[in-house]
JSON list of N, CA and C in Angstrom, two decimals:
[
{"chain": "Z", "resi": 232, "resn": "MET", "atom": "N", "xyz": [7.45, -4.61, -0.89]},
{"chain": "Z", "resi": 232, "resn": "MET", "atom": "CA", "xyz": [8.19, -5.10, 0.35]},
{"chain": "Z", "resi": 232, "resn": "MET", "atom": "C", "xyz": [7.27, -5.98, 1.14]},
{"chain": "Z", "resi": 233, "resn": "PRO", "atom": "N", "xyz": [7.57, -7.30, 1.32]},
{"chain": "Z", "resi": 233, "resn": "PRO", "atom": "CA", "xyz": [6.74, -8.14, 2.04]},
{"chain": "Z", "resi": 233, "resn": "PRO", "atom": "C", "xyz": [6.66, -7.91, 3.57]},
{"chain": "Z", "resi": 234, "resn": "PHE", "atom": "N", "xyz": [5.57, -8.25, 4.16]},
{"chain": "Z", "resi": 234, "resn": "PHE", "atom": "CA", "xyz": [5.47, -8.12, 5.64]},
{"chain": "Z", "resi": 234, "resn": "PHE", "atom": "C", "xyz": [6.48, -9.22, 6.26]},
{"chain": "Z", "resi": 235, "resn": "LYS", "atom": "N", "xyz": [7.14, -8.80, 7.33]},
{"chain": "Z", "resi": 235, "resn": "LYS", "atom": "CA", "xyz": [7.94, -9.78, 8.02]},
{"chain": "Z", "resi": 235, "resn": "LYS", "atom": "C", "xyz": [7.16, -10.80, 8.84]},
{"chain": "Z", "resi": 236, "resn": "ASN", "atom": "N", "xyz": [6.07, -10.34, 9.34]},
{"chain": "Z", "resi": 236, "resn": "ASN", "atom": "CA", "xyz": [5.18, -11.14, 10.17]},
{"chain": "Z", "resi": 236, "resn": "ASN", "atom": "C", "xyz": [4.09, -11.69, 9.28]},
{"chain": "Z", "resi": 237, "resn": "ARG", "atom": "N", "xyz": [4.24, -13.03, 8.92]},
{"chain": "Z", "resi": 237, "resn": "ARG", "atom": "CA", "xyz": [3.40, -13.65, 7.98]},
{"chain": "Z", "resi": 237, "resn": "ARG", "atom": "C", "xyz": [1.96, -13.80, 8.60]},
{"chain": "Z", "resi": 238, "resn": "ARG", "atom": "N", "xyz": [1.81, -13.98, 9.85]},
{"chain": "Z", "resi": 238, "resn": "ARG", "atom": "CA", "xyz": [0.50, -14.17, 10.44]},
{"chain": "Z", "resi": 238, "resn": "ARG", "atom": "C", "xyz": [-0.26, -12.85, 10.31]},
{"chain": "Z", "resi": 239, "resn": "PHE", "atom": "N", "xyz": [0.48, -11.77, 10.55]},
{"chain": "Z", "resi": 239, "resn": "PHE", "atom": "CA", "xyz": [-0.18, -10.40, 10.43]},
{"chain": "Z", "resi": 239, "resn": "PHE", "atom": "C", "xyz": [-0.59, -10.22, 8.94]},
{"chain": "Z", "resi": 240, "resn": "ALA", "atom": "N", "xyz": [0.24, -10.52, 8.01]},
{"chain": "Z", "resi": 240, "resn": "ALA", "atom": "CA", "xyz": [-0.08, -10.40, 6.55]},
{"chain": "Z", "resi": 240, "resn": "ALA", "atom": "C", "xyz": [-1.34, -11.23, 6.21]},
{"chain": "Z", "resi": 241, "resn": "GLN", "atom": "N", "xyz": [-1.42, -12.49, 6.73]},
{"chain": "Z", "resi": 241, "resn": "GLN", "atom": "CA", "xyz": [-2.55, -13.33, 6.58]},
{"chain": "Z", "resi": 241, "resn": "GLN", "atom": "C", "xyz": [-3.81, -12.73, 7.09]},
{"chain": "Z", "resi": 242, "resn": "ARG", "atom": "N", "xyz": [-3.73, -12.11, 8.28]},
{"chain": "Z", "resi": 242, "resn": "ARG", "atom": "CA", "xyz": [-4.84, -11.51, 8.95]},
{"chain": "Z", "resi": 242, "resn": "ARG", "atom": "C", "xyz": [-5.40, -10.37, 8.08]},
{"chain": "Z", "resi": 243, "resn": "ILE", "atom": "N", "xyz": [-4.48, -9.49, 7.61]},
{"chain": "Z", "resi": 243, "resn": "ILE", "atom": "CA", "xyz": [-4.83, -8.37, 6.79]},
{"chain": "Z", "resi": 243, "resn": "ILE", "atom": "C", "xyz": [-5.58, -8.90, 5.39]},
{"chain": "Z", "resi": 244, "resn": "LYS", "atom": "N", "xyz": [-4.93, -9.86, 4.82]},
{"chain": "Z", "resi": 244, "resn": "LYS", "atom": "CA", "xyz": [-5.51, -10.48, 3.57]},
{"chain": "Z", "resi": 244, "resn": "LYS", "atom": "C", "xyz": [-6.83, -11.12, 3.78]},
{"chain": "Z", "resi": 245, "resn": "SER", "atom": "N", "xyz": [-7.14, -11.53, 4.97]},
{"chain": "Z", "resi": 245, "resn": "SER", "atom": "CA", "xyz": [-8.37, -12.24, 5.20]},
{"chain": "Z", "resi": 245, "resn": "SER", "atom": "C", "xyz": [-9.63, -11.30, 5.10]},
{"chain": "Z", "resi": 246, "resn": "LYS", "atom": "N", "xyz": [-9.38, -10.01, 5.15]},
{"chain": "Z", "resi": 246, "resn": "LYS", "atom": "CA", "xyz": [-10.45, -8.98, 5.01]},
{"chain": "Z", "resi": 246, "resn": "LYS", "atom": "C", "xyz": [-10.85, -8.76, 3.53]},
{"chain": "Z", "resi": 247, "resn": "PRO", "atom": "N", "xyz": [-12.04, -8.28, 3.38]},
{"chain": "Z", "resi": 247, "resn": "PRO", "atom": "CA", "xyz": [-12.39, -7.92, 1.96]},
{"chain": "Z", "resi": 247, "resn": "PRO", "atom": "C", "xyz": [-11.57, -6.71, 1.49]},
{"chain": "Z", "resi": 248, "resn": "CYS", "atom": "N", "xyz": [-11.60, -6.50, 0.26]},
{"chain": "Z", "resi": 248, "resn": "CYS", "atom": "CA", "xyz": [-10.79, -5.28, -0.23]},
{"chain": "Z", "resi": 248, "resn": "CYS", "atom": "C", "xyz": [-11.33, -4.04, 0.40]},
{"chain": "Z", "resi": 249, "resn": "GLU", "atom": "N", "xyz": [-10.39, -3.26, 0.92]},
{"chain": "Z", "resi": 249, "resn": "GLU", "atom": "CA", "xyz": [-10.80, -2.05, 1.67]},
{"chain": "Z", "resi": 249, "resn": "GLU", "atom": "C", "xyz": [-11.29, -0.99, 0.78]},
{"chain": "Z", "resi": 250, "resn": "TRP", "atom": "N", "xyz": [-11.09, -1.09, -0.54]},
{"chain": "Z", "resi": 250, "resn": "TRP", "atom": "CA", "xyz": [-11.48, 0.01, -1.45]},
{"chain": "Z", "resi": 250, "resn": "TRP", "atom": "C", "xyz": [-12.80, -0.45, -2.11]},
{"chain": "Z", "resi": 251, "resn": "CYS", "atom": "N", "xyz": [-12.91, -1.52, -2.71]},
{"chain": "Z", "resi": 251, "resn": "CYS", "atom": "CA", "xyz": [-14.14, -1.88, -3.40]},
{"chain": "Z", "resi": 251, "resn": "CYS", "atom": "C", "xyz": [-14.97, -2.91, -2.75]},
{"chain": "Z", "resi": 252, "resn": "GLY", "atom": "N", "xyz": [-14.45, -3.57, -1.60]},
{"chain": "Z", "resi": 252, "resn": "GLY", "atom": "CA", "xyz": [-15.20, -4.53, -0.92]},
{"chain": "Z", "resi": 252, "resn": "GLY", "atom": "C", "xyz": [-15.35, -5.93, -1.48]},
{"chain": "Z", "resi": 253, "resn": "TRP", "atom": "N", "xyz": [-14.64, -6.17, -2.56]},
{"chain": "Z", "resi": 253, "resn": "TRP", "atom": "CA", "xyz": [-14.71, -7.41, -3.27]},
{"chain": "Z", "resi": 253, "resn": "TRP", "atom": "C", "xyz": [-14.02, -8.52, -2.41]},
{"chain": "Z", "resi": 254, "resn": "GLN", "atom": "N", "xyz": [-14.69, -9.62, -2.32]},
{"chain": "Z", "resi": 254, "resn": "GLN", "atom": "CA", "xyz": [-14.14, -10.81, -1.56]},
{"chain": "Z", "resi": 254, "resn": "GLN", "atom": "C", "xyz": [-13.32, -11.64, -2.45]},
{"chain": "Z", "resi": 255, "resn": "ALA", "atom": "N", "xyz": [-12.40, -11.12, -3.13]},
{"chain": "Z", "resi": 255, "resn": "ALA", "atom": "CA", "xyz": [-11.60, -11.85, -4.13]},
{"chain": "Z", "resi": 255, "resn": "ALA", "atom": "C", "xyz": [-10.89, -13.03, -3.42]},
{"chain": "Z", "resi": 256, "resn": "ALA", "atom": "N", "xyz": [-10.67, -14.11, -4.18]},
{"chain": "Z", "resi": 256, "resn": "ALA", "atom": "CA", "xyz": [-10.02, -15.20, -3.67]},
{"chain": "Z", "resi": 256, "resn": "ALA", "atom": "C", "xyz": [-8.54, -14.87, -3.21]},
{"chain": "Z", "resi": 257, "resn": "SER", "atom": "N", "xyz": [-7.96, -13.95, -3.96]},
{"chain": "Z", "resi": 257, "resn": "SER", "atom": "CA", "xyz": [-6.64, -13.53, -3.76]},
{"chain": "Z", "resi": 257, "resn": "SER", "atom": "C", "xyz": [-6.65, -12.04, -3.35]},
{"chain": "Z", "resi": 258, "resn": "ARG", "atom": "N", "xyz": [-6.04, -11.69, -2.25]},
{"chain": "Z", "resi": 258, "resn": "ARG", "atom": "CA", "xyz": [-5.88, -10.23, -1.93]},
{"chain": "Z", "resi": 258, "resn": "ARG", "atom": "C", "xyz": [-4.47, -10.06, -1.49]},
{"chain": "Z", "resi": 259, "resn": "HIS", "atom": "N", "xyz": [-4.04, -8.77, -1.55]},
{"chain": "Z", "resi": 259, "resn": "HIS", "atom": "CA", "xyz": [-2.80, -8.28, -1.20]},
{"chain": "Z", "resi": 259, "resn": "HIS", "atom": "C", "xyz": [-2.74, -7.56, 0.19]},
{"chain": "Z", "resi": 260, "resn": "ALA", "atom": "N", "xyz": [-1.73, -7.90, 0.97]},
{"chain": "Z", "resi": 260, "resn": "ALA", "atom": "CA", "xyz": [-1.55, -7.12, 2.21]},
{"chain": "Z", "resi": 260, "resn": "ALA", "atom": "C", "xyz": [-0.49, -6.06, 1.74]},
{"chain": "Z", "resi": 261, "resn": "ALA", "atom": "N", "xyz": [-1.07, -4.90, 1.49]},
{"chain": "Z", "resi": 261, "resn": "ALA", "atom": "CA", "xyz": [-0.23, -3.87, 0.94]},
{"chain": "Z", "resi": 261, "resn": "ALA", "atom": "C", "xyz": [0.27, -2.79, 1.89]},
{"chain": "Z", "resi": 262, "resn": "HIS", "atom": "N", "xyz": [1.48, -2.51, 1.90]},
{"chain": "Z", "resi": 262, "resn": "HIS", "atom": "CA", "xyz": [1.95, -1.44, 2.72]},
{"chain": "Z", "resi": 262, "resn": "HIS", "atom": "C", "xyz": [1.56, -0.06, 2.12]},
{"chain": "Z", "resi": 263, "resn": "ILE", "atom": "N", "xyz": [1.17, 0.87, 3.02]},
{"chain": "Z", "resi": 263, "resn": "ILE", "atom": "CA", "xyz": [0.90, 2.17, 2.64]},
{"chain": "Z", "resi": 263, "resn": "ILE", "atom": "C", "xyz": [2.20, 2.85, 2.34]},
{"chain": "Z", "resi": 264, "resn": "ILE", "atom": "N", "xyz": [3.16, 2.82, 3.29]},
{"chain": "Z", "resi": 264, "resn": "ILE", "atom": "CA", "xyz": [4.42, 3.35, 3.16]},
{"chain": "Z", "resi": 264, "resn": "ILE", "atom": "C", "xyz": [5.47, 2.26, 3.19]},
{"chain": "Z", "resi": 265, "resn": "ASP", "atom": "N", "xyz": [6.11, 1.97, 2.12]},
{"chain": "Z", "resi": 265, "resn": "ASP", "atom": "CA", "xyz": [7.11, 0.83, 2.07]},
{"chain": "Z", "resi": 265, "resn": "ASP", "atom": "C", "xyz": [8.23, 1.04, 2.98]},
{"chain": "Z", "resi": 266, "resn": "GLU", "atom": "N", "xyz": [8.80, 2.25, 3.14]},
{"chain": "Z", "resi": 266, "resn": "GLU", "atom": "CA", "xyz": [9.97, 2.35, 4.01]},
{"chain": "Z", "resi": 266, "resn": "GLU", "atom": "C", "xyz": [9.75, 2.05, 5.55]},
{"chain": "Z", "resi": 267, "resn": "VAL", "atom": "N", "xyz": [8.50, 1.98, 5.89]},
{"chain": "Z", "resi": 267, "resn": "VAL", "atom": "CA", "xyz": [8.21, 1.67, 7.27]},
{"chain": "Z", "resi": 267, "resn": "VAL", "atom": "C", "xyz": [8.11, 0.16, 7.42]},
{"chain": "Z", "resi": 268, "resn": "LYS", "atom": "N", "xyz": [9.02, -0.40, 8.20]},
{"chain": "Z", "resi": 268, "resn": "LYS", "atom": "CA", "xyz": [9.22, -1.85, 8.20]},
{"chain": "Z", "resi": 268, "resn": "LYS", "atom": "C", "xyz": [8.46, -2.49, 9.33]},
{"chain": "Z", "resi": 269, "resn": "SER", "atom": "N", "xyz": [7.42, -1.74, 9.96]},
{"chain": "Z", "resi": 269, "resn": "SER", "atom": "CA", "xyz": [6.66, -2.34, 10.97]},
{"chain": "Z", "resi": 269, "resn": "SER", "atom": "C", "xyz": [5.39, -2.99, 10.42]},
{"chain": "Z", "resi": 270, "resn": "SER", "atom": "N", "xyz": [4.91, -3.97, 11.25]},
{"chain": "Z", "resi": 270, "resn": "SER", "atom": "CA", "xyz": [3.66, -4.67, 10.83]},
{"chain": "Z", "resi": 270, "resn": "SER", "atom": "C", "xyz": [2.52, -3.94, 11.63]},
{"chain": "Z", "resi": 271, "resn": "ASN", "atom": "N", "xyz": [2.17, -2.77, 11.33]},
{"chain": "Z", "resi": 271, "resn": "ASN", "atom": "CA", "xyz": [1.14, -2.06, 12.15]},
{"chain": "Z", "resi": 271, "resn": "ASN", "atom": "C", "xyz": [-0.11, -1.94, 11.18]},
{"chain": "Z", "resi": 272, "resn": "GLU", "atom": "N", "xyz": [-1.25, -2.01, 11.94]},
{"chain": "Z", "resi": 272, "resn": "GLU", "atom": "CA", "xyz": [-2.51, -1.88, 11.17]},
{"chain": "Z", "resi": 272, "resn": "GLU", "atom": "C", "xyz": [-2.57, -0.57, 10.39]},
{"chain": "Z", "resi": 273, "resn": "TRP", "atom": "N", "xyz": [-2.05, 0.43, 10.90]},
{"chain": "Z", "resi": 273, "resn": "TRP", "atom": "CA", "xyz": [-2.13, 1.74, 10.25]},
{"chain": "Z", "resi": 273, "resn": "TRP", "atom": "C", "xyz": [-1.43, 1.77, 8.92]},
{"chain": "Z", "resi": 274, "resn": "ASN", "atom": "N", "xyz": [-0.44, 0.86, 8.71]},
{"chain": "Z", "resi": 274, "resn": "ASN", "atom": "CA", "xyz": [0.44, 0.86, 7.55]},
{"chain": "Z", "resi": 274, "resn": "ASN", "atom": "C", "xyz": [0.04, -0.32, 6.57]},
{"chain": "Z", "resi": 275, "resn": "ALA", "atom": "N", "xyz": [-1.22, -0.91, 6.74]},
{"chain": "Z", "resi": 275, "resn": "ALA", "atom": "CA", "xyz": [-1.53, -2.05, 5.95]},
{"chain": "Z", "resi": 275, "resn": "ALA", "atom": "C", "xyz": [-2.93, -1.94, 5.40]},
{"chain": "Z", "resi": 276, "resn": "LEU", "atom": "N", "xyz": [-3.07, -2.37, 4.11]},
{"chain": "Z", "resi": 276, "resn": "LEU", "atom": "CA", "xyz": [-4.35, -2.42, 3.49]},
{"chain": "Z", "resi": 276, "resn": "LEU", "atom": "C", "xyz": [-4.59, -3.75, 2.89]},
{"chain": "Z", "resi": 277, "resn": "SER", "atom": "N", "xyz": [-5.82, -4.23, 2.94]},
{"chain": "Z", "resi": 277, "resn": "SER", "atom": "CA", "xyz": [-6.19, -5.46, 2.35]},
{"chain": "Z", "resi": 277, "resn": "SER", "atom": "C", "xyz": [-6.82, -5.04, 0.97]},
{"chain": "Z", "resi": 278, "resn": "LEU", "atom": "N", "xyz": [-6.18, -5.35, -0.16]},
{"chain": "Z", "resi": 278, "resn": "LEU", "atom": "CA", "xyz": [-6.55, -4.90, -1.52]},
{"chain": "Z", "resi": 278, "resn": "LEU", "atom": "C", "xyz": [-6.70, -6.08, -2.38]},
{"chain": "Z", "resi": 279, "resn": "CYS", "atom": "N", "xyz": [-7.69, -6.03, -3.21]},
{"chain": "Z", "resi": 279, "resn": "CYS", "atom": "CA", "xyz": [-7.86, -7.06, -4.31]},
{"chain": "Z", "resi": 279, "resn": "CYS", "atom": "C", "xyz": [-6.74, -6.72, -5.31]},
{"chain": "Z", "resi": 280, "resn": "PRO", "atom": "N", "xyz": [-6.42, -7.69, -6.24]},
{"chain": "Z", "resi": 280, "resn": "PRO", "atom": "CA", "xyz": [-5.38, -7.51, -7.24]},
{"chain": "Z", "resi": 280, "resn": "PRO", "atom": "C", "xyz": [-5.61, -6.19, -8.00]},
{"chain": "Z", "resi": 281, "resn": "ASN", "atom": "N", "xyz": [-6.91, -5.84, -8.38]},
{"chain": "Z", "resi": 281, "resn": "ASN", "atom": "CA", "xyz": [-7.17, -4.74, -9.25]},
{"chain": "Z", "resi": 281, "resn": "ASN", "atom": "C", "xyz": [-6.83, -3.40, -8.47]},
{"chain": "Z", "resi": 282, "resn": "CYS", "atom": "N", "xyz": [-7.35, -3.32, -7.27]},
{"chain": "Z", "resi": 282, "resn": "CYS", "atom": "CA", "xyz": [-7.13, -2.11, -6.43]},
{"chain": "Z", "resi": 282, "resn": "CYS", "atom": "C", "xyz": [-5.65, -1.94, -6.01]},
{"chain": "Z", "resi": 283, "resn": "ALA", "atom": "N", "xyz": [-4.99, -3.11, -5.82]},
{"chain": "Z", "resi": 283, "resn": "ALA", "atom": "CA", "xyz": [-3.53, -3.03, -5.47]},
{"chain": "Z", "resi": 283, "resn": "ALA", "atom": "C", "xyz": [-2.75, -2.45, -6.59]},
{"chain": "Z", "resi": 284, "resn": "THR", "atom": "N", "xyz": [-3.07, -2.75, -7.84]},
{"chain": "Z", "resi": 284, "resn": "THR", "atom": "CA", "xyz": [-2.38, -2.18, -9.00]},
{"chain": "Z", "resi": 284, "resn": "THR", "atom": "C", "xyz": [-2.64, -0.70, -9.08]},
{"chain": "Z", "resi": 285, "resn": "VAL", "atom": "N", "xyz": [-3.96, -0.33, -8.96]},
{"chain": "Z", "resi": 285, "resn": "VAL", "atom": "CA", "xyz": [-4.25, 1.09, -9.07]},
{"chain": "Z", "resi": 285, "resn": "VAL", "atom": "C", "xyz": [-3.63, 1.87, -7.93]},
{"chain": "Z", "resi": 286, "resn": "PHE", "atom": "N", "xyz": [-3.58, 1.35, -6.72]},
{"chain": "Z", "resi": 286, "resn": "PHE", "atom": "CA", "xyz": [-2.96, 2.02, -5.66]},
{"chain": "Z", "resi": 286, "resn": "PHE", "atom": "C", "xyz": [-1.45, 2.25, -5.87]},
{"chain": "Z", "resi": 287, "resn": "ASP", "atom": "N", "xyz": [-0.75, 1.11, -6.23]},
{"chain": "Z", "resi": 287, "resn": "ASP", "atom": "CA", "xyz": [0.67, 1.13, -6.47]},
{"chain": "Z", "resi": 287, "resn": "ASP", "atom": "C", "xyz": [1.10, 1.99, -7.66]},
{"chain": "Z", "resi": 288, "resn": "ASP", "atom": "N", "xyz": [0.37, 1.84, -8.70]},
{"chain": "Z", "resi": 288, "resn": "ASP", "atom": "CA", "xyz": [0.87, 2.49, -9.97]},
{"chain": "Z", "resi": 288, "resn": "ASP", "atom": "C", "xyz": [0.36, 3.88, -10.20]},
{"chain": "Z", "resi": 289, "resn": "PHE", "atom": "N", "xyz": [-0.81, 4.26, -9.58]},
{"chain": "Z", "resi": 289, "resn": "PHE", "atom": "CA", "xyz": [-1.46, 5.46, -9.87]},
{"chain": "Z", "resi": 289, "resn": "PHE", "atom": "C", "xyz": [-1.63, 6.48, -8.69]},
{"chain": "Z", "resi": 290, "resn": "ILE", "atom": "N", "xyz": [-2.30, 5.78, -7.60]},
{"chain": "Z", "resi": 290, "resn": "ILE", "atom": "CA", "xyz": [-2.66, 6.64, -6.49]},
{"chain": "Z", "resi": 290, "resn": "ILE", "atom": "C", "xyz": [-1.51, 7.19, -5.67]},
{"chain": "Z", "resi": 291, "resn": "ARG", "atom": "N", "xyz": [-0.56, 6.37, -5.37]},
{"chain": "Z", "resi": 291, "resn": "ARG", "atom": "CA", "xyz": [0.60, 6.84, -4.55]},
{"chain": "Z", "resi": 291, "resn": "ARG", "atom": "C", "xyz": [1.41, 7.87, -5.32]},
{"chain": "Z", "resi": 292, "resn": "PRO", "atom": "N", "xyz": [1.76, 7.66, -6.60]},
{"chain": "Z", "resi": 292, "resn": "PRO", "atom": "CA", "xyz": [2.49, 8.67, -7.27]},
{"chain": "Z", "resi": 292, "resn": "PRO", "atom": "C", "xyz": [1.70, 10.01, -7.43]},
{"chain": "Z", "resi": 293, "resn": "LYS", "atom": "N", "xyz": [0.38, 9.94, -7.65]},
{"chain": "Z", "resi": 293, "resn": "LYS", "atom": "CA", "xyz": [-0.34, 11.19, -7.76]},
{"chain": "Z", "resi": 293, "resn": "LYS", "atom": "C", "xyz": [-0.41, 11.89, -6.39]},
{"chain": "Z", "resi": 294, "resn": "LEU", "atom": "N", "xyz": [-0.64, 11.13, -5.35]},
{"chain": "Z", "resi": 294, "resn": "LEU", "atom": "CA", "xyz": [-0.55, 11.71, -3.96]},
{"chain": "Z", "resi": 294, "resn": "LEU", "atom": "C", "xyz": [0.78, 12.47, -3.78]},
{"chain": "Z", "resi": 295, "resn": "TYR", "atom": "N", "xyz": [1.86, 11.79, -4.15]},
{"chain": "Z", "resi": 295, "resn": "TYR", "atom": "CA", "xyz": [3.22, 12.33, -3.92]},
{"chain": "Z", "resi": 295, "resn": "TYR", "atom": "C", "xyz": [3.24, 13.73, -4.75]},
{"chain": "Z", "resi": 296, "resn": "ARG", "atom": "N", "xyz": [2.94, 13.76, -6.00]},
{"chain": "Z", "resi": 296, "resn": "ARG", "atom": "CA", "xyz": [2.94, 14.96, -6.75]},
{"chain": "Z", "resi": 296, "resn": "ARG", "atom": "C", "xyz": [2.05, 16.07, -6.17]},
{"chain": "Z", "resi": 297, "resn": "ALA", "atom": "N", "xyz": [0.89, 15.69, -5.86]},
{"chain": "Z", "resi": 297, "resn": "ALA", "atom": "CA", "xyz": [-0.06, 16.73, -5.32]},
{"chain": "Z", "resi": 297, "resn": "ALA", "atom": "C", "xyz": [0.40, 17.31, -3.97]},
{"chain": "Z", "resi": 298, "resn": "LEU", "atom": "N", "xyz": [0.87, 16.41, -3.11]},
{"chain": "Z", "resi": 298, "resn": "LEU", "atom": "CA", "xyz": [1.39, 16.88, -1.78]},
{"chain": "Z", "resi": 298, "resn": "LEU", "atom": "C", "xyz": [2.64, 17.66, -1.98]},
{"chain": "Z", "resi": 299, "resn": "SER", "atom": "N", "xyz": [3.54, 17.27, -2.83]},
{"chain": "Z", "resi": 299, "resn": "SER", "atom": "CA", "xyz": [4.84, 18.01, -3.10]},
{"chain": "Z", "resi": 299, "resn": "SER", "atom": "C", "xyz": [4.51, 19.42, -3.66]},
{"chain": "Z", "resi": 300, "resn": "GLU", "atom": "N", "xyz": [3.55, 19.52, -4.57]},
{"chain": "Z", "resi": 300, "resn": "GLU", "atom": "CA", "xyz": [3.21, 20.81, -5.10]},
{"chain": "Z", "resi": 300, "resn": "GLU", "atom": "C", "xyz": [2.55, 21.69, -4.05]},
{"chain": "Z", "resi": 301, "resn": "TYR", "atom": "N", "xyz": [1.92, 21.00, -3.09]},
{"chain": "Z", "resi": 301, "resn": "TYR", "atom": "CA", "xyz": [1.28, 21.75, -1.97]},
{"chain": "Z", "resi": 301, "resn": "TYR", "atom": "C", "xyz": [2.39, 22.28, -1.02]},
{"chain": "Z", "resi": 302, "resn": "GLY", "atom": "N", "xyz": [3.51, 21.65, -1.00]},
{"chain": "Z", "resi": 302, "resn": "GLY", "atom": "CA", "xyz": [4.51, 22.04, -0.10]},
{"chain": "Z", "resi": 302, "resn": "GLY", "atom": "C", "xyz": [4.96, 21.07, 0.98]},
{"chain": "Z", "resi": 303, "resn": "ALA", "atom": "N", "xyz": [4.23, 19.95, 0.98]},
{"chain": "Z", "resi": 303, "resn": "ALA", "atom": "CA", "xyz": [4.57, 18.90, 2.03]},
{"chain": "Z", "resi": 303, "resn": "ALA", "atom": "C", "xyz": [5.98, 18.44, 1.86]},
{"chain": "Z", "resi": 304, "resn": "VAL", "atom": "N", "xyz": [6.53, 18.16, 2.95]},
{"chain": "Z", "resi": 304, "resn": "VAL", "atom": "CA", "xyz": [8.04, 17.70, 2.93]},
{"chain": "Z", "resi": 304, "resn": "VAL", "atom": "C", "xyz": [8.09, 16.32, 3.71]},
{"chain": "Z", "resi": 305, "resn": "ASN", "atom": "N", "xyz": [9.20, 15.65, 3.50]},
{"chain": "Z", "resi": 305, "resn": "ASN", "atom": "CA", "xyz": [9.40, 14.34, 4.08]},
{"chain": "Z", "resi": 305, "resn": "ASN", "atom": "C", "xyz": [8.39, 13.28, 3.63]},
{"chain": "Z", "resi": 306, "resn": "LEU", "atom": "N", "xyz": [7.94, 13.34, 2.41]},
{"chain": "Z", "resi": 306, "resn": "LEU", "atom": "CA", "xyz": [7.06, 12.35, 1.96]},
{"chain": "Z", "resi": 306, "resn": "LEU", "atom": "C", "xyz": [7.76, 11.09, 1.66]},
{"chain": "Z", "resi": 307, "resn": "PRO", "atom": "N", "xyz": [7.07, 9.98, 1.83]},
{"chain": "Z", "resi": 307, "resn": "PRO", "atom": "CA", "xyz": [7.69, 8.65, 1.58]},
{"chain": "Z", "resi": 307, "resn": "PRO", "atom": "C", "xyz": [8.18, 8.52, 0.12]},
{"chain": "Z", "resi": 308, "resn": "LYS", "atom": "N", "xyz": [9.52, 8.11, -0.04]},
{"chain": "Z", "resi": 308, "resn": "LYS", "atom": "CA", "xyz": [10.13, 7.95, -1.32]},
{"chain": "Z", "resi": 308, "resn": "LYS", "atom": "C", "xyz": [9.35, 6.95, -2.21]},
{"chain": "Z", "resi": 309, "resn": "SER", "atom": "N", "xyz": [8.76, 6.01, -1.54]},
{"chain": "Z", "resi": 309, "resn": "SER", "atom": "CA", "xyz": [8.03, 4.92, -2.30]},
{"chain": "Z", "resi": 309, "resn": "SER", "atom": "C", "xyz": [6.86, 5.50, -3.07]},
{"chain": "Z", "resi": 310, "resn": "TRP", "atom": "N", "xyz": [6.42, 6.71, -2.67]},
{"chain": "Z", "resi": 310, "resn": "TRP", "atom": "CA", "xyz": [5.16, 7.18, -3.34]},
{"chain": "Z", "resi": 310, "resn": "TRP", "atom": "C", "xyz": [5.58, 7.86, -4.58]},
{"chain": "Z", "resi": 311, "resn": "LYS", "atom": "N", "xyz": [6.91, 8.08, -4.77]},
{"chain": "Z", "resi": 311, "resn": "LYS", "atom": "CA", "xyz": [7.24, 9.00, -5.95]},
{"chain": "Z", "resi": 311, "resn": "LYS", "atom": "C", "xyz": [6.98, 8.30, -7.37]},
{"chain": "Z", "resi": 312, "resn": "GLN", "atom": "N", "xyz": [6.98, 7.03, -7.33]},
{"chain": "Z", "resi": 312, "resn": "GLN", "atom": "CA", "xyz": [6.78, 6.32, -8.61]},
{"chain": "Z", "resi": 312, "resn": "GLN", "atom": "C", "xyz": [6.25, 4.81, -8.26]},
{"chain": "Z", "resi": 313, "resn": "SER", "atom": "N", "xyz": [5.80, 4.16, -9.23]},
{"chain": "Z", "resi": 313, "resn": "SER", "atom": "CA", "xyz": [5.27, 2.87, -9.00]},
{"chain": "Z", "resi": 313, "resn": "SER", "atom": "C", "xyz": [6.27, 2.08, -8.35]},
{"chain": "Z", "resi": 314, "resn": "ASN", "atom": "N", "xyz": [5.83, 1.14, -7.43]},
{"chain": "Z", "resi": 314, "resn": "ASN", "atom": "CA", "xyz": [6.89, 0.26, -6.81]},
{"chain": "Z", "resi": 314, "resn": "ASN", "atom": "C", "xyz": [7.03, -1.05, -7.41]},
{"chain": "Z", "resi": 315, "resn": "LYS", "atom": "N", "xyz": [6.38, -1.21, -8.65]},
{"chain": "Z", "resi": 315, "resn": "LYS", "atom": "CA", "xyz": [6.52, -2.46, -9.37]},
{"chain": "Z", "resi": 315, "resn": "LYS", "atom": "C", "xyz": [7.98, -2.53, -10.01]},
{"chain": "Z", "resi": 316, "resn": "ILE", "atom": "N", "xyz": [8.50, -3.62, -10.20]},
{"chain": "Z", "resi": 316, "resn": "ILE", "atom": "CA", "xyz": [9.70, -3.81, -10.87]},
{"chain": "Z", "resi": 316, "resn": "ILE", "atom": "C", "xyz": [9.50, -3.69, -12.39]},
{"chain": "Z", "resi": 317, "resn": "SER", "atom": "N", "xyz": [10.26, -2.82, -13.03]},
{"chain": "Z", "resi": 317, "resn": "SER", "atom": "CA", "xyz": [10.06, -2.56, -14.40]},
{"chain": "Z", "resi": 317, "resn": "SER", "atom": "C", "xyz": [10.79, -3.61, -15.28]}
]
């Protein structure tokens, strides 16, 4: 889901990757929780393409499974599976 505020997205993307620190030419302004439509700092990560793929395809689904098994409720639906279009 793209950010509605393009200036905010550009500001997030101007930072180095928040996981690996790579100053990649291209970075993603990634939502942590897709269902939240706000442009808040707490819901945004600057990720390089590699880390964005790992985050979307592996980390969020594993967090969802682990937290579900632990008994957490009301988890973001976007975490249940990869948010990439198949």
